[in-house]
């Protein structure tokens, strides 16, 4: 595995890979890799001839009071994990390398942002699509792999590449969970022991919602209420939101008669955790919501 730190070198490599007619699979990350990332890389490895992973904690997608400075970083460990999963190139640019001068272009996402995490993270998705536009160009990716844990992100990114005719194909990969159901996240390290134990109830609360739908409940208000009750019963965390929306459009629904997302965000002392299930109208989990 080769470590690349400059845009020019990454572009040169990607150009010669394309000249050889090889498929480039890309996994964009902010580092501190865990099993969730490993799953993305493994899937990418299966579907691509050349695998590129990027590690870049993107300042543009963090708000002023968010955790950019203390976002966990461990480049050495990340490189070991990436190499052991068969990555060919790991692209680790500095902030100065990615954002050289003041940019004269500002991307703004105008749909799907005023719900879920977007509501409390103004400008977050503008920062995400800006960095991804650059990374897709730099890596010349044919396929890009994203975890369904960030379901709003992948819905926004899919619409972004469709709207702007990027040729990259977006591949959703199911959420990786701990044995007790907690979704893997770099932010789980911020949880206290008690919070870590309680955090499993995020998933069990989603399952409560899913089972109500399987049993025929069609009223989202009623389901949201039961999910919230379950979270309150099992954690001291503060609920930021529990929402049921159409997926991937992320519009409000009054009756469950289509593919939907049940999404939750809970604030613990030092970590904000999110989780979701994308399910069809009968309550069955959907593996690829864009198919
Ligand atoms: O999901 C993430 O880790 C980031 O939002 C991404 C896609 C790497 C863009 O910075």
GROMACS .gro file of C-alpha atoms and ligand atoms in nm:
model
  301
    1UNK     CA    1   0.000   0.000   0.000
    2UNK     CA    2   0.128   0.342  -0.093
    3UNK     CA    3   0.065   0.653   0.116
    4UNK     CA    4  -0.008   0.962  -0.096
    5UNK     CA    5  -0.007   1.310   0.053
    6UNK     CA    6  -0.037   1.543  -0.244
    7UNK     CA    7  -0.321   1.606  -0.482
    8UNK     CA    8  -0.086   1.600  -0.782
    9UNK     CA    9   0.054   1.258  -0.701
   10UNK     CA   10  -0.293   1.114  -0.639
   11UNK     CA   11  -0.419   1.256  -0.971
   12UNK     CA   12  -0.118   1.114  -1.157
   13UNK     CA   13  -0.172   0.769  -1.011
   14UNK     CA   14  -0.547   0.773  -1.079
   15UNK     CA   15  -0.483   0.888  -1.436
   16UNK     CA   16  -0.246   0.600  -1.505
   17UNK     CA   17  -0.484   0.348  -1.344
   18UNK     CA   18  -0.759   0.472  -1.576
   19UNK     CA   19  -0.524   0.455  -1.874
   20UNK     CA   20  -0.488   0.085  -1.792
   21UNK     CA   21  -0.867   0.050  -1.797
   22UNK     CA   22  -0.881  -0.054  -1.433
   23UNK     CA   23  -1.180   0.017  -1.206
   24UNK     CA   24  -1.114   0.253  -0.918
   25UNK     CA   25  -1.311   0.193  -0.599
   26UNK     CA   26  -1.297   0.467  -0.340
   27UNK     CA   27  -1.375   0.480   0.032
   28UNK     CA   28  -1.371   0.836   0.166
   29UNK     CA   29  -1.317   0.853   0.544
   30UNK     CA   30  -1.217   1.090   0.819
   31UNK     CA   31  -0.989   0.824   0.967
   32UNK     CA   32  -0.989   0.651   1.305
   33UNK     CA   33  -1.094   0.345   1.111
   34UNK     CA   34  -1.315   0.082   1.272
   35UNK     CA   35  -1.492  -0.233   1.156
   36UNK     CA   36  -1.755  -0.024   0.980
   37UNK     CA   37  -1.486   0.128   0.756
   38UNK     CA   38  -1.325  -0.215   0.715
   39UNK     CA   39  -1.656  -0.346   0.581
   40UNK     CA   40  -1.669  -0.059   0.329
   41UNK     CA   41  -1.311  -0.134   0.222
   42UNK     CA   42  -1.382  -0.508   0.192
   43UNK     CA   43  -1.686  -0.439  -0.025
   44UNK     CA   44  -1.481  -0.193  -0.233
   45UNK     CA   45  -1.204  -0.456  -0.270
   46UNK     CA   46  -1.461  -0.708  -0.400
   47UNK     CA   47  -1.597  -0.473  -0.664
   48UNK     CA   48  -1.287  -0.280  -0.780
   49UNK     CA   49  -0.948  -0.350  -0.928
   50UNK     CA   50  -0.777  -0.063  -0.751
   51UNK     CA   51  -0.882   0.051  -0.402
   52UNK     CA   52  -0.821   0.405  -0.279
   53UNK     CA   53  -0.905   0.514   0.076
   54UNK     CA   54  -0.885   0.877   0.183
   55UNK     CA   55  -0.828   1.002   0.534
   56UNK     CA   56  -0.916   1.365   0.572
   57UNK     CA   57  -1.085   1.532   0.867
   58UNK     CA   58  -1.268   1.791   0.664
   59UNK     CA   59  -1.292   2.123   0.851
   60UNK     CA   60  -1.564   2.249   0.613
   61UNK     CA   61  -1.819   2.005   0.749
   62UNK     CA   62  -1.774   2.090   1.118
   63UNK     CA   63  -1.964   2.376   1.281
   64UNK     CA   64  -1.784   2.624   1.512
   65UNK     CA   65  -1.894   2.433   1.826
   66UNK     CA   66  -1.837   2.086   1.689
   67UNK     CA   67  -1.553   1.842   1.751
   68UNK     CA   68  -1.312   1.918   1.462
   69UNK     CA   69  -1.013   1.973   1.693
   70UNK     CA   70  -1.079   1.672   1.912
   71UNK     CA   71  -1.203   1.439   1.638
   72UNK     CA   72  -1.003   1.119   1.708
   73UNK     CA   73  -0.700   1.070   1.482
   74UNK     CA   74  -0.453   0.780   1.457
   75UNK     CA   75  -0.285   0.772   1.119
   76UNK     CA   76  -0.042   0.490   1.196
   77UNK     CA   77  -0.316   0.256   1.309
   78UNK     CA   78  -0.538   0.360   1.014
   79UNK     CA   79  -0.260   0.271   0.770
   80UNK     CA   80  -0.215  -0.071   0.930
   81UNK     CA   81  -0.588  -0.143   0.910
   82UNK     CA   82  -0.612  -0.019   0.551
   83UNK     CA   83  -0.313  -0.226   0.441
   84UNK     CA   84  -0.444  -0.539   0.609
   85UNK     CA   85  -0.769  -0.498   0.411
   86UNK     CA   86  -0.589  -0.481   0.078
   87UNK     CA   87  -0.600  -0.107   0.008
   88UNK     CA   88  -0.372  -0.004  -0.280
   89UNK     CA   89  -0.344   0.370  -0.210
   90UNK     CA   90  -0.423   0.570   0.100
   91UNK     CA   91  -0.464   0.940   0.031
   92UNK     CA   92  -0.388   1.155   0.337
   93UNK     CA   93  -0.372   1.521   0.236
   94UNK     CA   94  -0.328   1.806   0.483
   95UNK     CA   95  -0.594   2.076   0.515
   96UNK     CA   96  -0.360   2.318   0.334
   97UNK     CA   97  -0.314   2.068   0.051
   98UNK     CA   98  -0.689   2.026   0.002
   99UNK     CA   99  -0.792   2.388   0.050
  100UNK     CA  100  -0.501   2.589  -0.084
  101UNK     CA  101  -0.646   2.938  -0.131
  102UNK     CA  102  -0.977   3.094  -0.054
  103UNK     CA  103  -1.217   2.916  -0.285
  104UNK     CA  104  -1.429   3.120  -0.523
  105UNK     CA  105  -1.698   2.849  -0.539
  106UNK     CA  106  -1.944   2.763  -0.267
  107UNK     CA  107  -2.161   2.453  -0.296
  108UNK     CA  108  -2.494   2.456  -0.119
  109UNK     CA  109  -2.724   2.157  -0.075
  110UNK     CA  110  -3.083   2.280  -0.085
  111UNK     CA  111  -3.282   1.957  -0.047
  112UNK     CA  112  -3.278   1.690   0.228
  113UNK     CA  113  -3.084   1.913   0.467
  114UNK     CA  114  -3.355   2.063   0.682
  115UNK     CA  115  -3.432   1.735   0.859
  116UNK     CA  116  -3.250   1.490   1.087
  117UNK     CA  117  -2.885   1.593   1.151
  118UNK     CA  118  -2.899   1.867   0.888
  119UNK     CA  119  -3.141   2.068   1.101
  120UNK     CA  120  -2.890   2.116   1.382
  121UNK     CA  121  -2.577   2.119   1.159
  122UNK     CA  122  -2.616   2.418   0.930
  123UNK     CA  123  -2.374   2.399   0.639
  124UNK     CA  124  -2.258   2.047   0.728
  125UNK     CA  125  -2.369   1.886   0.402
  126UNK     CA  126  -2.233   2.179   0.198
  127UNK     CA  127  -1.894   2.089   0.346
  128UNK     CA  128  -1.946   1.717   0.278
  129UNK     CA  129  -2.033   1.761  -0.091
  130UNK     CA  130  -1.753   2.015  -0.139
  131UNK     CA  131  -1.487   1.776  -0.016
  132UNK     CA  132  -1.643   1.483  -0.203
  133UNK     CA  133  -1.653   1.678  -0.531
  134UNK     CA  134  -1.280   1.736  -0.490
  135UNK     CA  135  -1.207   1.378  -0.382
  136UNK     CA  136  -1.412   1.225  -0.664
  137UNK     CA  137  -1.216   1.436  -0.916
  138UNK     CA  138  -0.877   1.370  -0.755
  139UNK     CA  139  -0.923   0.993  -0.723
  140UNK     CA  140  -1.122   0.953  -1.049
  141UNK     CA  141  -1.336   0.701  -0.863
  142UNK     CA  142  -1.571   0.476  -1.058
  143UNK     CA  143  -1.739   0.350  -0.740
  144UNK     CA  144  -1.763   0.515  -0.398
  145UNK     CA  145  -1.868   0.327  -0.085
  146UNK     CA  146  -2.064   0.480   0.203
  147UNK     CA  147  -2.211   0.332   0.518
  148UNK     CA  148  -2.586   0.335   0.566
  149UNK     CA  149  -2.529   0.453   0.924
  150UNK     CA  150  -2.503   0.801   0.778
  151UNK     CA  151  -2.823   0.753   0.580
  152UNK     CA  152  -2.888   1.124   0.536
  153UNK     CA  153  -2.534   1.175   0.408
  154UNK     CA  154  -2.565   0.900   0.149
  155UNK     CA  155  -2.906   1.031   0.033
  156UNK     CA  156  -2.757   1.379  -0.009
  157UNK     CA  157  -2.446   1.247  -0.186
  158UNK     CA  158  -2.648   1.027  -0.423
  159UNK     CA  159  -2.865   1.326  -0.521
  160UNK     CA  160  -2.550   1.539  -0.556
  161UNK     CA  161  -2.379   1.303  -0.801
  162UNK     CA  162  -2.705   1.254  -0.995
  163UNK     CA  163  -2.779   1.629  -1.015
  164UNK     CA  164  -2.428   1.723  -1.123
  165UNK     CA  165  -2.374   1.418  -1.350
  166UNK     CA  166  -2.070   1.281  -1.174
  167UNK     CA  167  -1.987   0.944  -1.327
  168UNK     CA  168  -1.906   0.785  -0.990
  169UNK     CA  169  -2.156   0.519  -0.873
  170UNK     CA  170  -2.260   0.543  -0.509
  171UNK     CA  171  -2.264   0.209  -0.326
  172UNK     CA  172  -2.448   0.186   0.009
  173UNK     CA  173  -2.308  -0.064   0.263
  174UNK     CA  174  -2.519  -0.184   0.560
  175UNK     CA  175  -2.434  -0.057   0.909
  176UNK     CA  176  -2.190  -0.268   1.109
  177UNK     CA  177  -2.302  -0.330   1.466
  178UNK     CA  178  -2.151  -0.448   1.792
  179UNK     CA  179  -2.293  -0.772   1.936
  180UNK     CA  180  -2.548  -0.574   2.137
  181UNK     CA  181  -2.661  -0.381   1.828
  182UNK     CA  182  -2.476  -0.053   1.881
  183UNK     CA  183  -2.374   0.088   1.543
  184UNK     CA  184  -1.996   0.116   1.505
  185UNK     CA  185  -1.879   0.477   1.511
  186UNK     CA  186  -1.552   0.661   1.571
  187UNK     CA  187  -1.741   0.863   1.831
  188UNK     CA  188  -1.827   0.558   2.049
  189UNK     CA  189  -1.489   0.606   2.222
  190UNK     CA  190  -1.632   0.919   2.389
  191UNK     CA  191  -1.897   0.716   2.579
  192UNK     CA  192  -1.860   0.644   2.950
  193UNK     CA  193  -1.893   0.279   3.055
  194UNK     CA  194  -2.254   0.330   3.163
  195UNK     CA  195  -2.341   0.524   2.849
  196UNK     CA  196  -2.183   0.254   2.635
  197UNK     CA  197  -2.406  -0.007   2.800
  198UNK     CA  198  -2.717   0.211   2.760
  199UNK     CA  199  -2.634   0.304   2.401
  200UNK     CA  200  -2.739  -0.042   2.282
  201UNK     CA  201  -3.096   0.073   2.334
  202UNK     CA  202  -3.075   0.302   2.032
  203UNK     CA  203  -3.087  -0.005   1.812
  204UNK     CA  204  -3.344  -0.185   2.024
  205UNK     CA  205  -3.563   0.127   2.003
  206UNK     CA  206  -3.539   0.125   1.625
  207UNK     CA  207  -3.643  -0.240   1.633
  208UNK     CA  208  -3.947  -0.146   1.844
  209UNK     CA  209  -4.047   0.089   1.560
  210UNK     CA  210  -3.978  -0.172   1.296
  211UNK     CA  211  -4.189  -0.434   1.475
  212UNK     CA  212  -4.482  -0.196   1.508
  213UNK     CA  213  -4.473  -0.153   1.129
  214UNK     CA  214  -4.444  -0.529   1.076
  215UNK     CA  215  -4.753  -0.564   1.298
  216UNK     CA  216  -4.941  -0.326   1.070
  217UNK     CA  217  -4.902   0.013   1.239
  218UNK     CA  218  -4.910   0.284   0.969
  219UNK     CA  219  -4.914   0.598   1.183
  220UNK     CA  220  -4.564   0.751   1.214
  221UNK     CA  221  -4.659   0.968   1.513
  222UNK     CA  222  -4.759   0.666   1.715
  223UNK     CA  223  -4.439   0.479   1.618
  224UNK     CA  224  -4.213   0.776   1.699
  225UNK     CA  225  -4.378   0.798   2.039
  226UNK     CA  226  -4.305   0.434   2.120
  227UNK     CA  227  -3.943   0.463   1.998
  228UNK     CA  228  -3.890   0.770   2.218
  229UNK     CA  229  -4.041   0.594   2.521
  230UNK     CA  230  -3.801   0.305   2.473
  231UNK     CA  231  -3.498   0.537   2.451
  232UNK     CA  232  -3.606   0.726   2.765
  233UNK     CA  233  -3.662   0.399   2.950
  234UNK     CA  234  -3.308   0.276   2.883
  235UNK     CA  235  -3.072   0.577   2.865
  236UNK     CA  236  -2.997   0.906   3.035
  237UNK     CA  237  -2.909   1.048   2.695
  238UNK     CA  238  -3.110   1.340   2.557
  239UNK     CA  239  -3.303   1.273   2.241
  240UNK     CA  240  -3.214   1.516   1.964
  241UNK     CA  241  -3.464   1.364   1.723
  242UNK     CA  242  -3.663   1.057   1.634
  243UNK     CA  243  -3.802   1.096   1.283
  244UNK     CA  244  -3.977   0.888   1.022
  245UNK     CA  245  -3.933   1.019   0.667
  246UNK     CA  246  -3.959   0.887   0.315
  247UNK     CA  247  -3.625   0.751   0.192
  248UNK     CA  248  -3.416   0.863   0.005
  249UNK     CA  249  -3.622   1.182  -0.048
  250UNK     CA  250  -3.636   1.256   0.326
  251UNK     CA  251  -3.986   1.408   0.313
  252UNK     CA  252  -4.239   1.401   0.597
  253UNK     CA  253  -4.489   1.114   0.579
  254UNK     CA  254  -4.831   1.097   0.739
  255UNK     CA  255  -4.890   0.731   0.664
  256UNK     CA  256  -4.639   0.452   0.614
  257UNK     CA  257  -4.704   0.326   0.264
  258UNK     CA  258  -4.358   0.350   0.106
  259UNK     CA  259  -3.985   0.302   0.173
  260UNK     CA  260  -3.904   0.499   0.488
  261UNK     CA  261  -3.626   0.570   0.734
  262UNK     CA  262  -3.667   0.562   1.111
  263UNK     CA  263  -3.378   0.774   1.232
  264UNK     CA  264  -3.265   0.872   1.579
  265UNK     CA  265  -2.999   1.093   1.733
  266UNK     CA  266  -2.922   1.093   2.104
  267UNK     CA  267  -2.681   1.321   2.288
  268UNK     CA  268  -2.469   1.166   2.560
  269UNK     CA  269  -2.224   1.361   2.779
  270UNK     CA  270  -1.947   1.375   2.518
  271UNK     CA  271  -2.092   1.202   2.214
  272UNK     CA  272  -2.388   1.241   1.987
  273UNK     CA  273  -2.491   0.905   1.843
  274UNK     CA  274  -2.708   0.845   1.540
  275UNK     CA  275  -2.866   0.532   1.405
  276UNK     CA  276  -3.139   0.436   1.160
  277UNK     CA  277  -3.325   0.163   0.980
  278UNK     CA  278  -3.438   0.195   0.619
  279UNK     CA  279  -3.739  -0.030   0.573
  280UNK     CA  280  -4.016  -0.089   0.325
  281UNK     CA  281  -4.384  -0.033   0.400
  282UNK     CA  282  -4.409  -0.385   0.547
  283UNK     CA  283  -4.121  -0.328   0.788
  284UNK     CA  284  -3.860  -0.530   0.598
  285UNK     CA  285  -3.505  -0.388   0.602
  286UNK     CA  286  -3.399  -0.261   0.260
  287UNK     CA  287  -3.041  -0.348   0.164
  288UNK     CA  288  -2.995  -0.108  -0.126
  289UNK     CA  289  -3.242   0.180  -0.101
  290UNK     CA  290  -3.136   0.321  -0.438
  291UNK     CA  291  -3.216   0.012  -0.642
  292LIG     O1  292  -1.865   1.017   0.647
  292LIG     C1  293  -1.755   1.073   0.657
  292LIG     O2  294  -1.662   1.023   0.719
  292LIG     C2  295  -1.736   1.208   0.589
  292LIG     O3  296  -1.852   1.284   0.592
  292LIG     C3  297  -1.682   1.198   0.447
  292LIG     C4  298  -1.779   1.124   0.356
  292LIG     C5  299  -1.549   1.123   0.447
  292LIG     C6  300  -1.659   1.336   0.388
  292LIG     O4  301  -1.566   1.407   0.463
   0.00000   0.00000   0.00000
